[in-house]
mmCIF file of C-alpha atoms and ligand atoms in Angstrom:
data_model
loop_
_atom_site.group_PDB
_atom_site.id
_atom_site.type_symbol
_atom_site.label_atom_id
_atom_site.label_comp_id
_atom_site.label_asym_id
_atom_site.label_seq_id
_atom_site.Cartn_x
_atom_site.Cartn_y
_atom_site.Cartn_z
ATOM 1 C CA MET A 1 89.184 99.613 113.235
ATOM 2 C CA GLU A 2 90.975 99.359 109.880
ATOM 3 C CA LYS A 3 93.516 102.140 109.435
ATOM 4 C CA PRO A 4 93.747 103.953 106.104
ATOM 5 C CA CYS A 5 97.207 104.708 104.640
ATOM 6 C CA TYR A 6 95.917 107.912 103.076
ATOM 7 C CA GLN A 7 93.819 110.602 104.796
ATOM 8 C CA LYS A 8 93.016 112.763 101.763
ATOM 9 C CA VAL A 9 92.661 111.298 98.306
ATOM 10 C CA LEU A 10 91.734 112.434 94.830
ATOM 11 C CA LEU A 11 90.008 109.685 92.908
ATOM 12 C CA LYS A 12 90.068 109.903 89.110
ATOM 13 C CA LEU A 13 87.254 107.928 87.506
ATOM 14 C CA SER A 14 87.165 107.305 83.771
ATOM 15 C CA GLY A 15 84.123 108.483 81.885
ATOM 16 C CA GLU A 16 84.573 105.715 79.350
ATOM 17 C CA ALA A 17 84.337 102.980 82.018
ATOM 18 C CA LEU A 18 80.912 104.356 83.000
ATOM 19 C CA MET A 19 79.459 102.788 79.854
ATOM 20 C CA GLY A 20 79.974 99.287 81.220
ATOM 21 C CA GLU A 21 78.643 96.893 78.581
ATOM 22 C CA GLN A 22 76.763 99.691 76.808
ATOM 23 C CA GLU A 23 77.951 101.528 73.675
ATOM 24 C CA PHE A 24 77.222 104.985 75.080
ATOM 25 C CA GLY A 25 76.042 106.745 78.220
ATOM 26 C CA ILE A 26 75.935 105.715 81.850
ATOM 27 C CA SER A 27 75.499 102.146 83.114
ATOM 28 C CA SER A 28 73.590 102.167 86.392
ATOM 29 C CA ASP A 29 75.515 99.041 87.497
ATOM 30 C CA VAL A 30 78.873 100.761 87.071
ATOM 31 C CA ILE A 31 77.846 104.045 88.686
ATOM 32 C CA ASN A 32 76.231 102.258 91.639
ATOM 33 C CA SER A 33 79.344 100.119 92.076
ATOM 34 C CA TYR A 34 81.520 103.264 92.081
ATOM 35 C CA ALA A 35 79.227 104.823 94.705
ATOM 36 C CA MET A 36 79.439 101.728 96.932
ATOM 37 C CA GLN A 37 83.225 101.570 96.656
ATOM 38 C CA ILE A 38 83.491 105.269 97.530
ATOM 39 C CA LYS A 39 81.219 104.771 100.550
ATOM 40 C CA GLU A 40 83.556 102.053 101.822
ATOM 41 C CA ILE A 41 86.454 104.503 101.993
ATOM 42 C CA VAL A 42 84.407 107.435 103.326
ATOM 43 C CA ASP A 43 83.382 105.072 106.148
ATOM 44 C CA LEU A 44 87.090 104.693 106.971
ATOM 45 C CA GLY A 45 87.236 108.456 107.597
ATOM 46 C CA VAL A 46 89.081 109.305 104.362
ATOM 47 C CA GLN A 47 88.477 112.729 102.747
ATOM 48 C CA VAL A 48 87.480 112.000 99.159
ATOM 49 C CA SER A 49 87.666 114.355 96.181
ATOM 50 C CA ILE A 50 86.671 113.054 92.752
ATOM 51 C CA VAL A 51 87.315 114.006 89.139
ATOM 52 C CA ILE A 52 85.330 112.084 86.561
ATOM 53 C CA GLY A 53 85.928 112.031 82.795
ATOM 54 C CA GLY A 54 83.440 112.431 79.979
ATOM 55 C CA GLY A 55 84.606 109.940 77.342
ATOM 56 C CA ASN A 56 81.370 107.928 77.571
ATOM 57 C CA ILE A 57 79.522 110.931 76.144
ATOM 58 C CA PHE A 58 81.867 113.204 74.183
ATOM 59 C CA ARG A 59 85.569 113.851 73.597
ATOM 60 C CA GLY A 60 86.840 117.001 71.909
ATOM 61 C CA LEU A 61 89.440 115.115 69.860
ATOM 62 C CA SER A 62 86.915 112.634 68.442
ATOM 63 C CA GLY A 63 84.552 115.517 67.697
ATOM 64 C CA ALA A 64 87.339 117.336 65.815
ATOM 65 C CA GLU A 65 87.810 114.246 63.608
ATOM 66 C CA GLN A 66 84.158 114.614 62.622
ATOM 67 C CA GLY A 67 84.465 118.322 61.849
ATOM 68 C CA VAL A 68 83.528 119.865 65.205
ATOM 69 C CA ASP A 69 85.676 122.889 66.057
ATOM 70 C CA ARG A 70 88.202 121.679 68.667
ATOM 71 C CA VAL A 71 87.472 124.316 71.291
ATOM 72 C CA THR A 72 83.714 123.791 70.915
ATOM 73 C CA GLY A 73 84.268 120.035 71.135
ATOM 74 C CA ASP A 74 86.307 120.424 74.289
ATOM 75 C CA HIS A 75 83.553 122.548 75.812
ATOM 76 C CA MET A 76 81.132 119.742 74.938
ATOM 77 C CA GLY A 77 83.520 117.241 76.573
ATOM 78 C CA MET A 78 83.741 119.322 79.733
ATOM 79 C CA LEU A 79 79.951 119.583 79.901
ATOM 80 C CA ALA A 80 79.824 115.780 79.532
ATOM 81 C CA THR A 81 81.919 115.494 82.692
ATOM 82 C CA VAL A 82 79.305 117.587 84.519
ATOM 83 C CA ILE A 83 76.575 115.140 83.442
ATOM 84 C CA ASN A 84 78.678 112.287 84.840
ATOM 85 C CA SER A 85 79.398 114.253 88.026
ATOM 86 C CA LEU A 86 75.665 114.747 88.624
ATOM 87 C CA ALA A 87 74.957 111.064 87.948
ATOM 88 C CA LEU A 88 77.639 110.032 90.433
ATOM 89 C CA GLN A 89 76.373 112.559 92.980
ATOM 90 C CA ASN A 90 72.895 111.091 92.635
ATOM 91 C CA ALA A 91 74.156 107.507 93.062
ATOM 92 C CA MET A 92 76.170 108.474 96.160
ATOM 93 C CA GLU A 93 73.345 110.429 97.785
ATOM 94 C CA LYS A 94 70.985 107.472 97.299
ATOM 95 C CA ILE A 95 73.216 105.430 99.589
ATOM 96 C CA GLY A 96 73.466 108.141 102.210
ATOM 97 C CA LEU A 97 76.668 109.992 101.335
ATOM 98 C CA ALA A 98 76.781 113.783 101.632
ATOM 99 C CA THR A 99 78.186 115.263 98.425
ATOM 100 C CA ARG A 100 78.824 118.490 96.572
ATOM 101 C CA VAL A 101 79.613 119.112 92.902
ATOM 102 C CA GLN A 102 81.865 122.061 92.057
ATOM 103 C CA THR A 103 82.466 123.003 88.440
ATOM 104 C CA ALA A 104 85.335 124.747 86.670
ATOM 105 C CA ILE A 105 82.820 126.309 84.256
ATOM 106 C CA GLU A 106 80.305 128.237 86.320
ATOM 107 C CA MET A 107 76.704 127.034 86.217
ATOM 108 C CA PRO A 108 75.298 128.124 89.596
ATOM 109 C CA LYS A 109 71.843 126.637 89.077
ATOM 110 C CA VAL A 110 73.421 123.201 88.698
ATOM 111 C CA ALA A 111 76.455 123.162 90.978
ATOM 112 C CA GLU A 112 78.771 125.340 93.026
ATOM 113 C CA PRO A 113 81.674 127.039 91.273
ATOM 114 C CA PHE A 114 85.114 125.640 92.139
ATOM 115 C CA ILE A 115 86.318 127.462 95.247
ATOM 116 C CA LYS A 116 89.211 125.759 96.962
ATOM 117 C CA ARG A 117 88.468 126.902 100.500
ATOM 118 C CA LYS A 118 84.822 125.961 100.202
ATOM 119 C CA ALA A 119 85.760 122.523 98.871
ATOM 120 C CA GLN A 120 88.161 122.154 101.790
ATOM 121 C CA ARG A 121 85.354 122.904 104.231
ATOM 122 C CA HIS A 122 83.066 120.330 102.602
ATOM 123 C CA LEU A 123 85.783 117.685 102.902
ATOM 124 C CA GLU A 124 86.359 118.529 106.567
ATOM 125 C CA LYS A 125 82.651 117.986 107.158
ATOM 126 C CA GLY A 126 82.864 114.520 105.601
ATOM 127 C CA ARG A 127 81.260 115.450 102.275
ATOM 128 C CA VAL A 128 82.537 113.956 99.049
ATOM 129 C CA VAL A 129 83.418 116.708 96.558
ATOM 130 C CA ILE A 130 83.171 116.021 92.824
ATOM 131 C CA PHE A 131 85.051 118.454 90.587
ATOM 132 C CA GLY A 132 83.245 118.735 87.241
ATOM 133 C CA ALA A 133 84.095 120.429 83.922
ATOM 134 C CA GLY A 134 87.767 119.416 83.991
ATOM 135 C CA THR A 135 90.170 122.338 84.281
ATOM 136 C CA GLY A 136 87.681 124.647 82.540
ATOM 137 C CA ASN A 137 90.110 124.984 79.617
ATOM 138 C CA PRO A 138 90.139 123.335 76.200
ATOM 139 C CA TYR A 139 93.143 121.210 75.122
ATOM 140 C CA PHE A 140 93.398 119.615 78.564
ATOM 141 C CA THR A 141 92.160 116.282 79.859
ATOM 142 C CA THR A 142 90.416 115.189 83.001
ATOM 143 C CA ASP A 143 93.637 113.394 84.011
ATOM 144 C CA THR A 144 95.304 116.804 84.121
ATOM 145 C CA ALA A 145 92.286 118.196 85.987
ATOM 146 C CA ALA A 146 92.707 115.366 88.516
ATOM 147 C CA ALA A 147 96.406 116.150 89.041
ATOM 148 C CA LEU A 148 95.666 119.873 89.311
ATOM 149 C CA ARG A 149 92.844 119.531 91.834
ATOM 150 C CA ALA A 150 94.854 117.015 93.857
ATOM 151 C CA ILE A 151 97.710 119.501 94.158
ATOM 152 C CA GLU A 152 95.375 122.406 94.944
ATOM 153 C CA MET A 153 93.514 120.370 97.571
ATOM 154 C CA ASN A 154 96.806 119.049 98.953
ATOM 155 C CA THR A 155 95.778 115.391 98.773
ATOM 156 C CA ASP A 156 98.171 112.576 99.687
ATOM 157 C CA VAL A 157 97.723 110.737 96.396
ATOM 158 C CA VAL A 158 95.905 110.559 93.060
ATOM 159 C CA ILE A 159 94.123 107.243 92.686
ATOM 160 C CA LYS A 160 93.444 106.469 89.058
ATOM 161 C CA ALA A 161 90.691 103.928 88.432
ATOM 162 C CA THR A 162 91.167 101.898 85.249
ATOM 163 C CA LYS A 163 90.003 98.689 83.609
ATOM 164 C CA VAL A 164 93.418 97.016 84.054
ATOM 165 C CA ASP A 165 95.154 96.023 87.252
ATOM 166 C CA GLY A 166 98.148 98.339 86.940
ATOM 167 C CA VAL A 167 100.867 99.673 84.646
ATOM 168 C CA TYR A 168 102.668 97.217 82.332
ATOM 169 C CA ASP A 169 105.899 97.571 80.344
ATOM 170 C CA LYS A 170 103.839 96.852 77.188
ATOM 171 C CA ASP A 171 100.199 96.275 76.319
ATOM 172 C CA PRO A 172 99.130 93.174 78.305
ATOM 173 C CA VAL A 173 96.283 92.529 75.860
ATOM 174 C CA LYS A 174 98.696 92.221 72.909
ATOM 175 C CA TYR A 175 101.780 90.729 74.612
ATOM 176 C CA ALA A 176 101.623 87.646 76.825
ATOM 177 C CA ASP A 177 105.062 88.448 78.309
ATOM 178 C CA ALA A 178 104.061 91.959 79.472
ATOM 179 C CA VAL A 179 105.299 92.615 83.017
ATOM 180 C CA LYS A 180 103.363 94.635 85.599
ATOM 181 C CA TYR A 181 105.239 97.238 87.651
ATOM 182 C CA GLU A 182 104.637 97.366 91.390
ATOM 183 C CA THR A 183 106.258 100.809 91.386
ATOM 184 C CA VAL A 184 107.510 102.918 88.500
ATOM 185 C CA THR A 185 108.993 106.431 88.384
ATOM 186 C CA TYR A 186 107.412 109.480 86.726
ATOM 187 C CA THR A 187 110.450 109.740 84.414
ATOM 188 C CA GLU A 188 110.106 106.125 83.271
ATOM 189 C CA VAL A 189 106.423 106.701 82.599
ATOM 190 C CA LEU A 190 107.249 109.744 80.475
ATOM 191 C CA ASN A 191 110.293 108.270 78.686
ATOM 192 C CA LYS A 192 108.659 104.948 77.879
ATOM 193 C CA ASP A 193 105.291 106.588 77.185
ATOM 194 C CA LEU A 194 103.590 104.139 79.558
ATOM 195 C CA LYS A 195 99.818 104.461 79.592
ATOM 196 C CA VAL A 196 99.145 105.940 83.036
ATOM 197 C CA MET A 197 97.938 109.491 82.492
ATOM 198 C CA ASP A 198 98.832 112.045 79.807
ATOM 199 C CA ALA A 199 102.220 113.760 79.939
ATOM 200 C CA THR A 200 100.862 117.055 81.307
ATOM 201 C CA ALA A 201 99.256 115.250 84.247
ATOM 202 C CA ILE A 202 102.388 113.170 84.932
ATOM 203 C CA SER A 203 104.627 116.267 84.809
ATOM 204 C CA LEU A 204 102.391 118.098 87.272
ATOM 205 C CA CYS A 205 102.534 115.131 89.648
ATOM 206 C CA ARG A 206 106.316 114.837 89.260
ATOM 207 C CA GLU A 207 106.927 118.547 89.956
ATOM 208 C CA ASN A 208 104.755 118.360 93.061
ATOM 209 C CA LYS A 209 105.863 114.900 94.229
ATOM 210 C CA LEU A 210 102.312 113.622 94.189
ATOM 211 C CA PRO A 211 102.160 109.813 94.055
ATOM 212 C CA ILE A 212 99.741 108.132 91.648
ATOM 213 C CA VAL A 213 98.187 104.721 92.273
ATOM 214 C CA VAL A 214 96.694 102.938 89.261
ATOM 215 C CA PHE A 215 94.265 100.109 90.020
ATOM 216 C CA ASN A 216 91.397 98.090 88.543
ATOM 217 C CA SER A 217 88.118 99.621 89.725
ATOM 218 C CA LEU A 218 85.969 96.950 88.078
ATOM 219 C CA VAL A 219 86.681 94.600 90.979
ATOM 220 C CA PRO A 220 84.467 95.585 93.925
ATOM 221 C CA GLY A 221 86.455 96.178 97.110
ATOM 222 C CA ASN A 222 89.674 97.127 95.289
ATOM 223 C CA LEU A 223 89.487 100.821 96.156
ATOM 224 C CA LYS A 224 89.306 100.014 99.855
ATOM 225 C CA LYS A 225 92.299 97.678 99.485
ATOM 226 C CA VAL A 226 94.328 100.503 97.908
ATOM 227 C CA ILE A 227 93.392 102.818 100.781
ATOM 228 C CA LEU A 228 94.360 100.173 103.337
ATOM 229 C CA GLY A 229 97.780 99.868 101.690
ATOM 230 C CA GLU A 230 97.426 96.474 100.014
ATOM 231 C CA LYS A 231 99.865 96.091 97.157
ATOM 232 C CA ILE A 232 97.410 95.885 94.312
ATOM 233 C CA GLY A 233 97.951 97.982 91.192
ATOM 234 C CA THR A 234 100.986 100.138 90.443
ATOM 235 C CA THR A 235 102.332 103.186 92.296
ATOM 236 C CA VAL A 236 104.085 105.969 90.379
ATOM 237 C CA VAL A 237 106.721 107.681 92.518
ATOM 238 C CA ALA A 238 109.825 109.906 92.352
ATOM 239 C CA GLU A 239 113.198 108.348 91.456
HETATM 240 N N1 LIG B 301 88.215 118.408 78.510
HETATM 241 C C1 LIG B 301 88.778 119.649 78.283
HETATM 242 N N2 LIG B 301 89.493 120.244 79.294
HETATM 243 C C2 LIG B 301 89.687 119.667 80.501
HETATM 244 C C3 LIG B 301 89.136 118.376 80.714
HETATM 245 C C4 LIG B 301 88.403 117.771 79.697
HETATM 246 O O1 LIG B 301 88.642 120.219 77.209
HETATM 247 O O2 LIG B 301 90.326 120.269 81.387
HETATM 248 C C5 LIG B 301 87.353 117.796 77.449
HETATM 249 C C6 LIG B 301 88.126 117.079 76.354
HETATM 250 O O3 LIG B 301 87.428 117.290 75.139
HETATM 251 C C7 LIG B 301 88.020 115.617 76.767
HETATM 252 C C8 LIG B 301 86.622 115.573 77.355
HETATM 253 O O4 LIG B 301 86.502 116.814 78.036
HETATM 254 O O5 LIG B 301 88.144 114.740 75.666
HETATM 255 C C9 LIG B 301 86.347 114.413 78.302
HETATM 256 O O6 LIG B 301 87.406 114.215 79.200
HETATM 257 P P1 LIG B 301 88.403 112.957 79.120
HETATM 258 O O7 LIG B 301 88.659 112.594 77.693
HETATM 259 O O8 LIG B 301 89.596 113.290 79.953
HETATM 260 O O9 LIG B 301 87.533 111.836 79.835
HETATM 261 P P2 LIG B 301 87.850 110.278 80.149
HETATM 262 O O10 LIG B 301 88.931 109.821 79.210
HETATM 263 O O11 LIG B 301 88.300 110.163 81.570
HETATM 264 O O12 LIG B 301 86.538 109.601 79.948
#
């Protein structure tokens, strides 16, 4: 049997990527592909926690540019992540995975509230736990929520799904000579402002020595490769 390199992982999925080819909302192709990829790693015996963004529906910052009060906009953004969490839960349950959604903003008719010990128990029973509503606080991002939940749940790694195949020294779309890092340190990410996760999330990971793997989730099978230790993507580590 294939042996995973990580036993407990926190997977951060982008809300924006959920749109696929659409301009807004949730592409069933993308969400079903995510569900299949997650099933592949659950089948390896890995405990999987998930944080999903909300950028395909609403972002507080964009709302503020259009005159929405920032805190209200951030609440709207956090609620958007709950919509995505429920959509992902539905896609995973359709293919036979046991799942739970826990939210940082309580809405007991929709999902459980975030309770660490309860989440731990779900994971031990082989359920996938999706953490919705970010950190529950405005002015944060779901990247920070991912780092926070990973630390609280004591996972081995944060796996950040993106549309590119890793972290580059400059934008690979604009510069043909951009070089991809196999590994990079938290400090380099912060000092060079490399696009991995926002600075709050990176600092949390650095303080708690939590490695981050960035990989391209649009290629089916990639998540399993990361879990099996194949050198795809970029790993962010301590100096
Ligand atoms: N958000 C927030 N606090 C959090 C997490 C998210 O206020 O702890 C809001 C914020 O407005 C953000 C939106 O939710 O823009 C959606 O999250 P994010 O932009 O991180 O999603 P992604 O970029 O992954 O799609």
